[in-house]
Amino acid sequence: MASSGPFPPASLLAGQQPSTPLGPFVDSAVAWTTWVTLMGFVGVTALALLAVGPPARRIGADTLAAVTARLARTAVVLGLLAVPAVLTDLAHGASPDGGADYGAAWNLLYDGSNAGRLSGLEVTLVLAGAVLLAPLTVRRVAAGPLRGWLLGAGLGAGAVALGTTKFPDAVPDDWGRTSFETVMWMLHLLGGGIWLGGLAGLALLTVPGAISPADRGAFWSPAIRRFSAAAMSCVTAIALSGLFLYWEHVDGLSQLFSTMYGRVLGVKILLFGSLLLLGVFNQFWLHPRVDALRAGGDERPLRTLLVREFPVVVTLEALLGMTLLFVAPFLHGSARNQAFQADAAKHSSVPVDALPKISDKAVSASTWVWGSAETVLVVAVMVAGYLASGALARRRAARTAVADTTPGDLVDA
């Protein structure tokens, strides 16, 4: 995620490079808390509604109630924590000495400006989402008829609250470009929230108490496949929006090494790549093994291996995702502008904040051609990967079923 921010004022002699610092650690820590709570709320709620609810319902009302109540409690806590996190972010920005002026932050909400309305909606909607999910923390309600409505309404409120962080706060000069940028940011944020928050929710469900040992085989196989479909869609959204943001902020691979923005973005890309590799491991090894386990029965020795490995892998993915969110707030400005100002500084002695800024990239016909080609390629790769892993899971499950009907050692089978 990229965010704009001014360079620190300083005098600059001709021939020197302008400073592009990472920014204060406290700023990034406060921003990280806001992102984790908002995106976590959206992801955990989406997991309960889209991925784990249907398989839990097929097992029985008790399992559905236990799974929903655990995830709802987590989402409510995240939603409530998001309110002070957002206010702290505002208070930190409103304080002239780098502290936290909560009185000024409170006055910013609905102060008549567009920025104030967006901040007010952010706080109000995430709090409303937590209130909507609060009844589902009670198991008797969690399996009732209101479950889907409350989860859907809470997810909608949380998604809009997350979206307010990137909605434009002024009338744009170019409605088309601004609208497209906003859509890209929504794909980036919602995709990341559903994917990373869902991973955290899955990790919580692996803790004993939500699903009885006898029902784990019937629950985890369809739940994982449903979450995999959602995760693949989220990865597609993140990849496509990330390609657009890269095109918008970076001119060539060299700027990944020559600018501070590029180096931070490079770290973010490495973390994202590590998450993808773990996802590939899950998709092509762990998930098919879970399906094979289900076909073979819970008494197979493979069960112990998977029960140990699945929580570790999912927890590792969730921690990597939280690390990625911590790195993201360090992105300031753009690599294009930093490289442009570094070059301009060689021929100027003006202060850093007085250096000219590079204009936005112009969209041409080739931009749409390359963008469309990238979209088709990314979607095709994700769909092919999901279908291939599904076919692999079915083949392994079929082989396991055949092996179970053949006399011999189950471990060899």
CSV table of C-alpha atoms in Angstrom, one decimal:
chain,number,residue,atom,x,y,z
A,1,MET,CA,0.0,0.0,0.0
A,2,ALA,CA,1.4,3.4,-0.9
A,3,SER,CA,0.7,6.6,0.9
A,4,SER,CA,1.8,10.1,0.1
A,5,GLY,CA,3.8,12.2,2.5
A,6,PRO,CA,5.9,15.3,2.4
A,7,PHE,CA,9.7,15.2,2.5
A,8,PRO,CA,11.3,16.7,5.6
A,9,PRO,CA,12.4,20.3,5.1
A,10,ALA,CA,16.2,20.7,4.7
A,11,SER,CA,18.6,22.8,2.7
A,12,LEU,CA,20.2,21.0,-0.2
A,13,LEU,CA,23.3,22.1,-2.1
A,14,ALA,CA,23.6,21.4,-5.8
A,15,GLY,CA,25.0,18.0,-6.6
A,16,GLN,CA,23.7,16.4,-3.5
A,17,GLN,CA,20.9,13.8,-3.3
A,18,PRO,CA,17.6,14.7,-1.6
A,19,SER,CA,16.9,12.7,1.5
A,20,THR,CA,14.0,10.2,1.3
A,21,PRO,CA,13.7,8.8,4.8
A,22,LEU,CA,11.5,5.9,5.8
A,23,GLY,CA,9.7,8.1,8.2
A,24,PRO,CA,9.2,7.8,12.0
A,25,PHE,CA,8.8,4.3,13.4
A,26,VAL,CA,5.9,5.4,15.5
A,27,ASP,CA,4.0,6.6,12.5
A,28,SER,CA,4.3,3.2,10.8
A,29,ALA,CA,3.4,1.3,14.1
A,30,VAL,CA,0.2,3.4,14.5
A,31,ALA,CA,-0.7,2.9,10.8
A,32,TRP,CA,0.1,-0.9,11.1
A,33,THR,CA,-2.4,-1.2,14.0
A,34,THR,CA,-5.1,0.6,12.0
A,35,TRP,CA,-4.6,-1.7,9.0
A,36,VAL,CA,-4.4,-4.9,11.0
A,37,THR,CA,-7.6,-4.2,12.9
A,38,LEU,CA,-9.6,-2.9,9.9
A,39,MET,CA,-8.4,-5.6,7.4
A,40,GLY,CA,-8.6,-8.3,10.1
A,41,PHE,CA,-12.2,-7.5,10.8
A,42,VAL,CA,-13.1,-7.7,7.1
A,43,GLY,CA,-11.2,-11.0,6.6
A,44,VAL,CA,-12.4,-12.8,9.7
A,45,THR,CA,-16.0,-11.9,8.9
A,46,ALA,CA,-15.7,-12.9,5.3
A,47,LEU,CA,-14.2,-16.2,6.4
A,48,ALA,CA,-17.2,-16.9,8.6
A,49,LEU,CA,-19.7,-16.0,5.9
A,50,LEU,CA,-18.1,-17.5,2.8
A,51,ALA,CA,-15.7,-20.3,3.6
A,52,VAL,CA,-16.3,-22.1,6.9
A,53,GLY,CA,-20.1,-21.5,7.4
A,54,PRO,CA,-21.4,-24.0,4.7
A,55,PRO,CA,-19.3,-27.0,5.7
A,56,ALA,CA,-20.0,-26.3,9.4
A,57,ARG,CA,-23.7,-26.2,8.7
A,58,ARG,CA,-23.6,-29.5,6.9
A,59,ILE,CA,-22.0,-31.1,10.0
A,60,GLY,CA,-24.5,-29.8,12.4
A,61,ALA,CA,-25.9,-26.8,14.4
A,62,ASP,CA,-23.4,-27.3,17.2
A,63,THR,CA,-20.4,-27.1,14.9
A,64,LEU,CA,-21.9,-24.1,13.1
A,65,ALA,CA,-22.5,-22.3,16.4
A,66,ALA,CA,-19.0,-23.0,17.7
A,67,VAL,CA,-17.2,-21.9,14.6
A,68,THR,CA,-19.3,-18.8,14.1
A,69,ALA,CA,-19.1,-17.7,17.7
A,70,ARG,CA,-15.3,-18.0,17.8
A,71,LEU,CA,-14.8,-16.0,14.6
A,72,ALA,CA,-17.5,-13.4,15.6
A,73,ARG,CA,-15.8,-12.8,19.0
A,74,THR,CA,-12.5,-12.3,17.2
A,75,ALA,CA,-14.1,-9.9,14.7
A,76,VAL,CA,-15.9,-7.9,17.4
A,77,VAL,CA,-12.6,-7.5,19.3
A,78,LEU,CA,-10.8,-6.3,16.1
A,79,GLY,CA,-13.7,-3.9,15.3
A,80,LEU,CA,-13.6,-2.4,18.7
A,81,LEU,CA,-9.9,-2.0,18.7
A,82,ALA,CA,-10.0,-0.4,15.3
A,83,VAL,CA,-11.8,2.6,16.8
A,84,PRO,CA,-9.0,3.7,19.1
A,85,ALA,CA,-6.5,2.7,16.4
A,86,VAL,CA,-8.1,5.1,13.9
A,87,LEU,CA,-8.4,7.9,16.5
A,88,THR,CA,-4.8,7.4,17.5
A,89,ASP,CA,-3.7,7.7,13.9
A,90,LEU,CA,-5.7,10.9,13.6
A,91,ALA,CA,-4.5,12.3,16.9
A,92,HIS,CA,-0.9,11.6,15.9
A,93,GLY,CA,-1.3,13.4,12.7
A,94,ALA,CA,-3.1,16.4,14.4
A,95,SER,CA,-0.4,16.9,17.0
A,96,PRO,CA,2.2,19.5,16.0
A,97,ASP,CA,4.9,18.0,18.3
A,98,GLY,CA,4.6,14.3,17.2
A,99,GLY,CA,2.5,13.3,20.2
A,100,ALA,CA,-1.2,12.5,20.1
A,101,ASP,CA,-3.9,15.1,20.4
A,102,TYR,CA,-7.1,13.1,20.8
A,103,GLY,CA,-9.2,16.2,21.3
A,104,ALA,CA,-8.2,17.5,17.9
A,105,ALA,CA,-8.7,14.0,16.4
A,106,TRP,CA,-12.3,13.8,17.8
A,107,ASN,CA,-13.1,17.3,16.5
A,108,LEU,CA,-11.9,16.2,13.0
A,109,LEU,CA,-14.7,13.7,12.8
A,110,TYR,CA,-17.6,15.1,10.7
A,111,ASP,CA,-16.0,18.6,10.9
A,112,GLY,CA,-17.7,19.6,7.6
A,113,SER,CA,-14.8,18.7,5.3
A,114,ASN,CA,-14.7,15.7,3.0
A,115,ALA,CA,-11.7,14.3,5.0
A,116,GLY,CA,-13.6,14.7,8.2
A,117,ARG,CA,-16.6,12.9,6.8
A,118,LEU,CA,-14.5,10.0,5.6
A,119,SER,CA,-12.8,9.8,9.0
A,120,GLY,CA,-16.1,9.9,10.7
A,121,LEU,CA,-17.5,7.2,8.5
A,122,GLU,CA,-14.5,5.0,9.1
A,123,VAL,CA,-15.0,5.1,12.9
A,124,THR,CA,-18.8,4.9,12.7
A,125,LEU,CA,-19.0,2.0,10.3
A,126,VAL,CA,-16.4,-0.3,11.9
A,127,LEU,CA,-18.0,0.3,15.2
A,128,ALA,CA,-21.4,-0.5,13.6
A,129,GLY,CA,-20.0,-3.7,12.1
A,130,ALA,CA,-18.8,-4.8,15.6
A,131,VAL,CA,-22.2,-4.1,17.0
A,132,LEU,CA,-23.9,-6.1,14.3
A,133,LEU,CA,-21.7,-9.1,15.0
A,134,ALA,CA,-22.0,-8.9,18.7
A,135,PRO,CA,-25.1,-11.1,18.9
A,136,LEU,CA,-23.2,-13.9,17.1
A,137,THR,CA,-20.8,-14.2,19.9
A,138,VAL,CA,-23.6,-16.2,21.7
A,139,ARG,CA,-23.7,-19.7,20.4
A,140,ARG,CA,-27.5,-19.9,20.5
A,141,VAL,CA,-27.7,-17.0,18.1
A,142,ALA,CA,-24.7,-18.0,16.0
A,143,ALA,CA,-26.5,-20.9,14.4
A,144,GLY,CA,-29.8,-19.1,14.1
A,145,PRO,CA,-31.6,-17.6,11.1
A,146,LEU,CA,-30.1,-14.2,11.6
A,147,ARG,CA,-26.5,-15.5,11.2
A,148,GLY,CA,-26.2,-14.8,7.4
A,149,TRP,CA,-27.8,-11.4,7.6
A,150,LEU,CA,-25.7,-10.2,10.5
A,151,LEU,CA,-22.5,-11.4,8.9
A,152,GLY,CA,-23.4,-9.9,5.6
A,153,ALA,CA,-24.3,-6.5,7.1
A,154,GLY,CA,-21.1,-6.5,9.3
A,155,LEU,CA,-19.0,-7.4,6.3
A,156,GLY,CA,-20.5,-4.6,4.3
A,157,ALA,CA,-19.9,-2.0,7.0
A,158,GLY,CA,-16.3,-3.2,7.5
A,159,ALA,CA,-15.6,-3.1,3.8
A,160,VAL,CA,-16.8,0.5,3.4
A,161,ALA,CA,-14.9,1.5,6.6
A,162,LEU,CA,-11.8,0.1,5.0
A,163,GLY,CA,-12.5,1.8,1.7
A,164,THR,CA,-12.8,5.2,3.3
A,165,THR,CA,-9.0,5.2,3.9
A,166,LYS,CA,-8.5,5.5,0.1
A,167,PHE,CA,-11.7,7.3,-1.1
A,168,PRO,CA,-10.8,10.7,-2.6
A,169,ASP,CA,-11.4,13.6,-0.2
A,170,ALA,CA,-11.5,16.3,-2.9
A,171,VAL,CA,-13.3,16.7,-6.2
A,172,PRO,CA,-10.9,15.2,-8.7
A,173,ASP,CA,-9.7,16.9,-11.9
A,174,ASP,CA,-9.8,13.7,-13.8
A,175,TRP,CA,-12.8,11.6,-12.7
A,176,GLY,CA,-11.9,8.6,-14.9
A,177,ARG,CA,-8.4,8.2,-13.6
A,178,THR,CA,-9.3,8.9,-10.0
A,179,SER,CA,-12.2,6.4,-10.2
A,180,PHE,CA,-9.9,3.7,-11.7
A,181,GLU,CA,-7.3,4.4,-9.0
A,182,THR,CA,-9.9,4.1,-6.3
A,183,VAL,CA,-11.1,0.7,-7.7
A,184,MET,CA,-7.5,-0.5,-7.8
A,185,TRP,CA,-7.1,0.4,-4.1
A,186,MET,CA,-10.3,-1.3,-3.2
A,187,LEU,CA,-9.1,-4.5,-4.9
A,188,HIS,CA,-5.8,-4.2,-3.1
A,189,LEU,CA,-7.2,-3.5,0.4
A,190,LEU,CA,-10.2,-5.9,0.2
A,191,GLY,CA,-8.2,-8.6,-1.4
A,192,GLY,CA,-5.5,-8.3,1.3
A,193,GLY,CA,-8.1,-8.1,4.1
A,194,ILE,CA,-10.0,-11.2,3.0
A,195,TRP,CA,-6.9,-13.2,2.4
A,196,LEU,CA,-4.8,-12.3,5.4
A,197,GLY,CA,-7.7,-11.9,7.8
A,198,GLY,CA,-9.0,-15.3,6.6
A,199,LEU,CA,-5.6,-16.9,7.3
A,200,ALA,CA,-5.7,-15.5,10.8
A,201,GLY,CA,-9.2,-16.9,11.3
A,202,LEU,CA,-8.2,-20.3,10.0
A,203,ALA,CA,-5.3,-20.3,12.5
A,204,LEU,CA,-7.8,-19.6,15.3
A,205,LEU,CA,-10.1,-22.4,14.2
A,206,THR,CA,-7.2,-24.9,14.5
A,207,VAL,CA,-7.1,-24.3,18.2
A,208,PRO,CA,-9.0,-27.1,19.9
A,209,GLY,CA,-12.6,-26.3,21.0
A,210,ALA,CA,-14.3,-25.1,17.9
A,211,ILE,CA,-14.4,-28.4,16.0
A,212,SER,CA,-14.7,-31.8,17.6
A,213,PRO,CA,-12.0,-34.4,16.6
A,214,ALA,CA,-14.6,-36.6,15.0
A,215,ASP,CA,-15.8,-33.8,12.6
A,216,ARG,CA,-12.4,-32.5,11.6
A,217,GLY,CA,-12.1,-34.6,8.5
A,218,ALA,CA,-15.6,-33.6,7.3
A,219,PHE,CA,-15.0,-29.9,8.1
A,220,TRP,CA,-11.5,-29.1,7.0
A,221,SER,CA,-11.5,-30.5,3.5
A,222,PRO,CA,-14.4,-28.5,2.1
A,223,ALA,CA,-13.5,-25.4,4.3
A,224,ILE,CA,-10.0,-25.3,2.9
A,225,ARG,CA,-11.2,-25.7,-0.7
A,226,ARG,CA,-13.7,-22.9,-0.3
A,227,PHE,CA,-11.1,-20.6,1.3
A,228,SER,CA,-8.7,-21.5,-1.4
A,229,ALA,CA,-11.1,-20.3,-4.0
A,230,ALA,CA,-11.6,-17.0,-2.1
A,231,ALA,CA,-7.8,-16.7,-1.5
A,232,MET,CA,-7.0,-17.3,-5.2
A,233,SER,CA,-9.5,-14.5,-6.1
A,234,CYS,CA,-7.9,-12.2,-3.6
A,235,VAL,CA,-4.4,-13.0,-4.9
A,236,THR,CA,-5.6,-12.2,-8.4
A,237,ALA,CA,-7.0,-8.9,-7.2
A,238,ILE,CA,-3.8,-8.0,-5.3
A,239,ALA,CA,-1.6,-8.9,-8.2
A,240,LEU,CA,-3.6,-6.9,-10.7
A,241,SER,CA,-3.9,-3.8,-8.5
A,242,GLY,CA,-0.3,-4.1,-7.5
A,243,LEU,CA,0.8,-4.2,-11.1
A,244,PHE,CA,-1.2,-1.0,-11.7
A,245,LEU,CA,0.3,0.7,-8.6
A,246,TYR,CA,3.8,-0.4,-9.7
A,247,TRP,CA,3.2,1.1,-13.1
A,248,GLU,CA,2.0,4.4,-11.5
A,249,HIS,CA,4.8,4.8,-9.0
A,250,VAL,CA,7.9,3.1,-10.5
A,251,ASP,CA,9.7,3.7,-13.8
A,252,GLY,CA,11.7,0.5,-14.4
A,253,LEU,CA,13.3,-2.1,-12.3
A,254,SER,CA,16.4,0.1,-11.6
A,255,GLN,CA,14.3,2.3,-9.3
A,256,LEU,CA,13.6,-0.7,-7.0
A,257,PHE,CA,17.3,-0.3,-6.0
A,258,SER,CA,18.1,3.3,-6.5
A,259,THR,CA,15.2,4.9,-4.5
A,260,MET,CA,14.0,4.4,-1.0
A,261,TYR,CA,10.4,3.8,-2.2
A,262,GLY,CA,11.7,1.1,-4.5
A,263,ARG,CA,13.7,-0.6,-1.8
A,264,VAL,CA,10.8,-0.7,0.6
A,265,LEU,CA,8.5,-1.9,-2.3
A,266,GLY,CA,11.1,-4.6,-3.0
A,267,VAL,CA,10.9,-5.9,0.6
A,268,LYS,CA,7.1,-5.9,0.3
A,269,ILE,CA,7.3,-7.8,-3.0
A,270,LEU,CA,9.6,-10.4,-1.3
A,271,LEU,CA,7.2,-10.9,1.5
A,272,PHE,CA,4.3,-11.2,-0.9
A,273,GLY,CA,6.3,-13.7,-2.9
A,274,SER,CA,7.0,-15.8,0.3
A,275,LEU,CA,3.2,-15.8,1.0
A,276,LEU,CA,2.6,-17.0,-2.6
A,277,LEU,CA,5.1,-19.8,-2.2
A,278,LEU,CA,3.4,-21.0,1.1
A,279,GLY,CA,0.1,-20.7,-0.8
A,280,VAL,CA,1.5,-23.0,-3.5
A,281,PHE,CA,2.6,-25.4,-0.9
A,282,ASN,CA,-0.8,-25.5,0.6
A,283,GLN,CA,-2.6,-25.7,-2.7
A,284,PHE,CA,-0.6,-28.5,-4.3
A,285,TRP,CA,0.6,-30.5,-1.3
A,286,LEU,CA,-1.3,-29.8,1.9
A,287,HIS,CA,-4.8,-29.4,0.6
A,288,PRO,CA,-4.7,-32.5,-1.6
A,289,ARG,CA,-3.4,-34.5,1.4
A,290,VAL,CA,-6.3,-33.3,3.5
A,291,ASP,CA,-8.7,-34.5,0.8
A,292,ALA,CA,-6.9,-37.8,0.8
A,293,LEU,CA,-7.1,-38.0,4.5
A,294,ARG,CA,-10.8,-37.5,4.4
A,295,ALA,CA,-11.2,-40.2,1.9
A,296,GLY,CA,-9.0,-42.6,3.9
A,297,GLY,CA,-10.6,-42.0,7.3
A,298,ASP,CA,-9.4,-40.2,10.4
A,299,GLU,CA,-7.5,-43.2,11.8
A,300,ARG,CA,-4.8,-43.0,9.1
A,301,PRO,CA,-1.3,-42.1,10.3
A,302,LEU,CA,-1.4,-39.2,7.9
A,303,ARG,CA,-3.8,-37.5,10.2
A,304,THR,CA,-1.2,-36.8,12.8
A,305,LEU,CA,1.2,-35.3,10.2
A,306,LEU,CA,-1.4,-32.9,8.8
A,307,VAL,CA,-2.8,-31.9,12.2
A,308,ARG,CA,0.7,-30.8,13.1
A,309,GLU,CA,1.6,-29.1,9.8
A,310,PHE,CA,-1.6,-27.3,8.9
A,311,PRO,CA,-1.7,-24.9,11.9
A,312,VAL,CA,2.0,-24.2,11.6
A,313,VAL,CA,1.8,-23.3,7.9
A,314,VAL,CA,-1.4,-21.2,8.3
A,315,THR,CA,0.1,-19.4,11.4
A,316,LEU,CA,3.3,-18.7,9.5
A,317,GLU,CA,1.3,-17.2,6.6
A,318,ALA,CA,-0.7,-15.0,8.9
A,319,LEU,CA,2.5,-13.7,10.6
A,320,LEU,CA,4.1,-13.0,7.2
A,321,GLY,CA,0.9,-11.1,6.2
A,322,MET,CA,1.1,-9.0,9.4
A,323,THR,CA,4.8,-8.3,8.6
A,324,LEU,CA,3.8,-7.2,5.1
A,325,LEU,CA,1.3,-4.8,6.6
A,326,PHE,CA,4.0,-3.4,8.8
A,327,VAL,CA,6.3,-2.7,5.9
A,328,ALA,CA,3.6,-1.1,3.7
A,329,PRO,CA,3.2,2.2,5.7
A,330,PHE,CA,6.9,2.9,5.1
A,331,LEU,CA,6.1,3.6,1.5
A,332,HIS,CA,6.1,7.4,1.0
A,333,GLY,CA,5.6,9.3,-2.3
A,334,SER,CA,6.8,7.3,-5.3
A,335,ALA,CA,10.0,6.0,-6.8
A,336,ARG,CA,9.4,8.1,-9.9
A,337,ASN,CA,9.2,11.3,-8.0
A,338,GLN,CA,12.2,10.4,-5.8
A,339,ALA,CA,14.3,9.6,-8.8
A,340,PHE,CA,13.2,12.8,-10.6
A,341,GLN,CA,14.0,15.0,-7.6
A,342,ALA,CA,17.3,13.3,-7.1
A,343,ASP,CA,18.2,14.2,-10.7
A,344,ALA,CA,16.8,17.8,-10.3
A,345,ALA,CA,18.9,18.3,-7.1
A,346,LYS,CA,22.1,17.9,-9.1
A,347,HIS,CA,21.3,21.1,-10.9
A,348,SER,CA,19.6,23.1,-8.1
A,349,SER,CA,20.3,24.5,-4.6
A,350,VAL,CA,16.7,24.9,-3.5
A,351,PRO,CA,15.4,23.1,-0.4
A,352,VAL,CA,14.0,19.7,-0.8
A,353,ASP,CA,10.4,20.7,-0.3
A,354,ALA,CA,10.8,23.3,-3.1
A,355,LEU,CA,12.0,20.8,-5.7
A,356,PRO,CA,9.6,20.2,-8.6
A,357,LYS,CA,7.6,17.0,-8.8
A,358,ILE,CA,7.2,14.8,-11.8
A,359,SER,CA,3.8,14.7,-13.4
A,360,ASP,CA,1.6,11.6,-13.4
A,361,LYS,CA,2.1,9.1,-16.1
A,362,ALA,CA,0.0,9.6,-19.2
A,363,VAL,CA,-2.3,6.7,-20.2
A,364,SER,CA,-2.0,5.6,-23.8
A,365,ALA,CA,-3.4,2.9,-26.0
A,366,SER,CA,-0.4,0.7,-25.2
A,367,THR,CA,-1.1,1.1,-21.5
A,368,TRP,CA,-4.6,-0.5,-22.0
A,369,VAL,CA,-3.1,-3.2,-24.2
A,370,TRP,CA,-0.5,-4.2,-21.7
A,371,GLY,CA,-2.9,-3.9,-18.8
A,372,SER,CA,-5.5,-6.1,-20.5
A,373,ALA,CA,-2.8,-8.7,-21.4
A,374,GLU,CA,-1.6,-8.8,-17.8
A,375,THR,CA,-5.1,-9.2,-16.6
A,376,VAL,CA,-5.8,-12.1,-18.8
A,377,LEU,CA,-2.5,-13.8,-18.0
A,378,VAL,CA,-2.9,-13.4,-14.2
A,379,VAL,CA,-6.5,-14.6,-14.2
A,380,ALA,CA,-5.6,-17.6,-16.4
A,381,VAL,CA,-2.7,-18.6,-14.2
A,382,MET,CA,-4.8,-18.4,-11.0
A,383,VAL,CA,-7.7,-20.4,-12.5
A,384,ALA,CA,-5.4,-23.0,-14.0
A,385,GLY,CA,-3.6,-23.4,-10.6
A,386,TYR,CA,-6.9,-23.8,-8.8
A,387,LEU,CA,-8.2,-26.4,-11.2
A,388,ALA,CA,-5.0,-28.3,-11.3
A,389,SER,CA,-4.8,-28.5,-7.5
A,390,GLY,CA,-8.4,-29.7,-7.4
A,391,ALA,CA,-7.7,-32.4,-10.0
A,392,LEU,CA,-4.6,-33.5,-8.0
A,393,ALA,CA,-6.7,-33.7,-4.8
A,394,ARG,CA,-9.3,-35.8,-6.5
A,395,ARG,CA,-6.7,-38.2,-7.9
A,396,ARG,CA,-5.0,-38.6,-4.5
A,397,ALA,CA,-8.4,-39.2,-2.8
A,398,ALA,CA,-9.3,-41.8,-5.4
A,399,ARG,CA,-6.0,-43.6,-4.9
A,400,THR,CA,-6.5,-43.5,-1.2
A,401,ALA,CA,-10.0,-45.0,-1.5
A,402,VAL,CA,-8.6,-47.8,-3.7
A,403,ALA,CA,-5.8,-48.5,-1.3
A,404,ASP,CA,-8.1,-48.8,1.6
A,405,THR,CA,-9.9,-51.6,-0.1
A,406,THR,CA,-6.7,-53.5,-0.8
A,407,PRO,CA,-5.1,-55.7,1.9
A,408,GLY,CA,-1.8,-54.3,3.2
A,409,ASP,CA,-0.2,-51.8,5.4
A,410,LEU,CA,-2.1,-48.5,5.7
A,411,VAL,CA,1.1,-46.6,6.2
A,412,ASP,CA,2.3,-47.9,2.8
A,413,ALA,CA,-1.0,-47.0,1.2
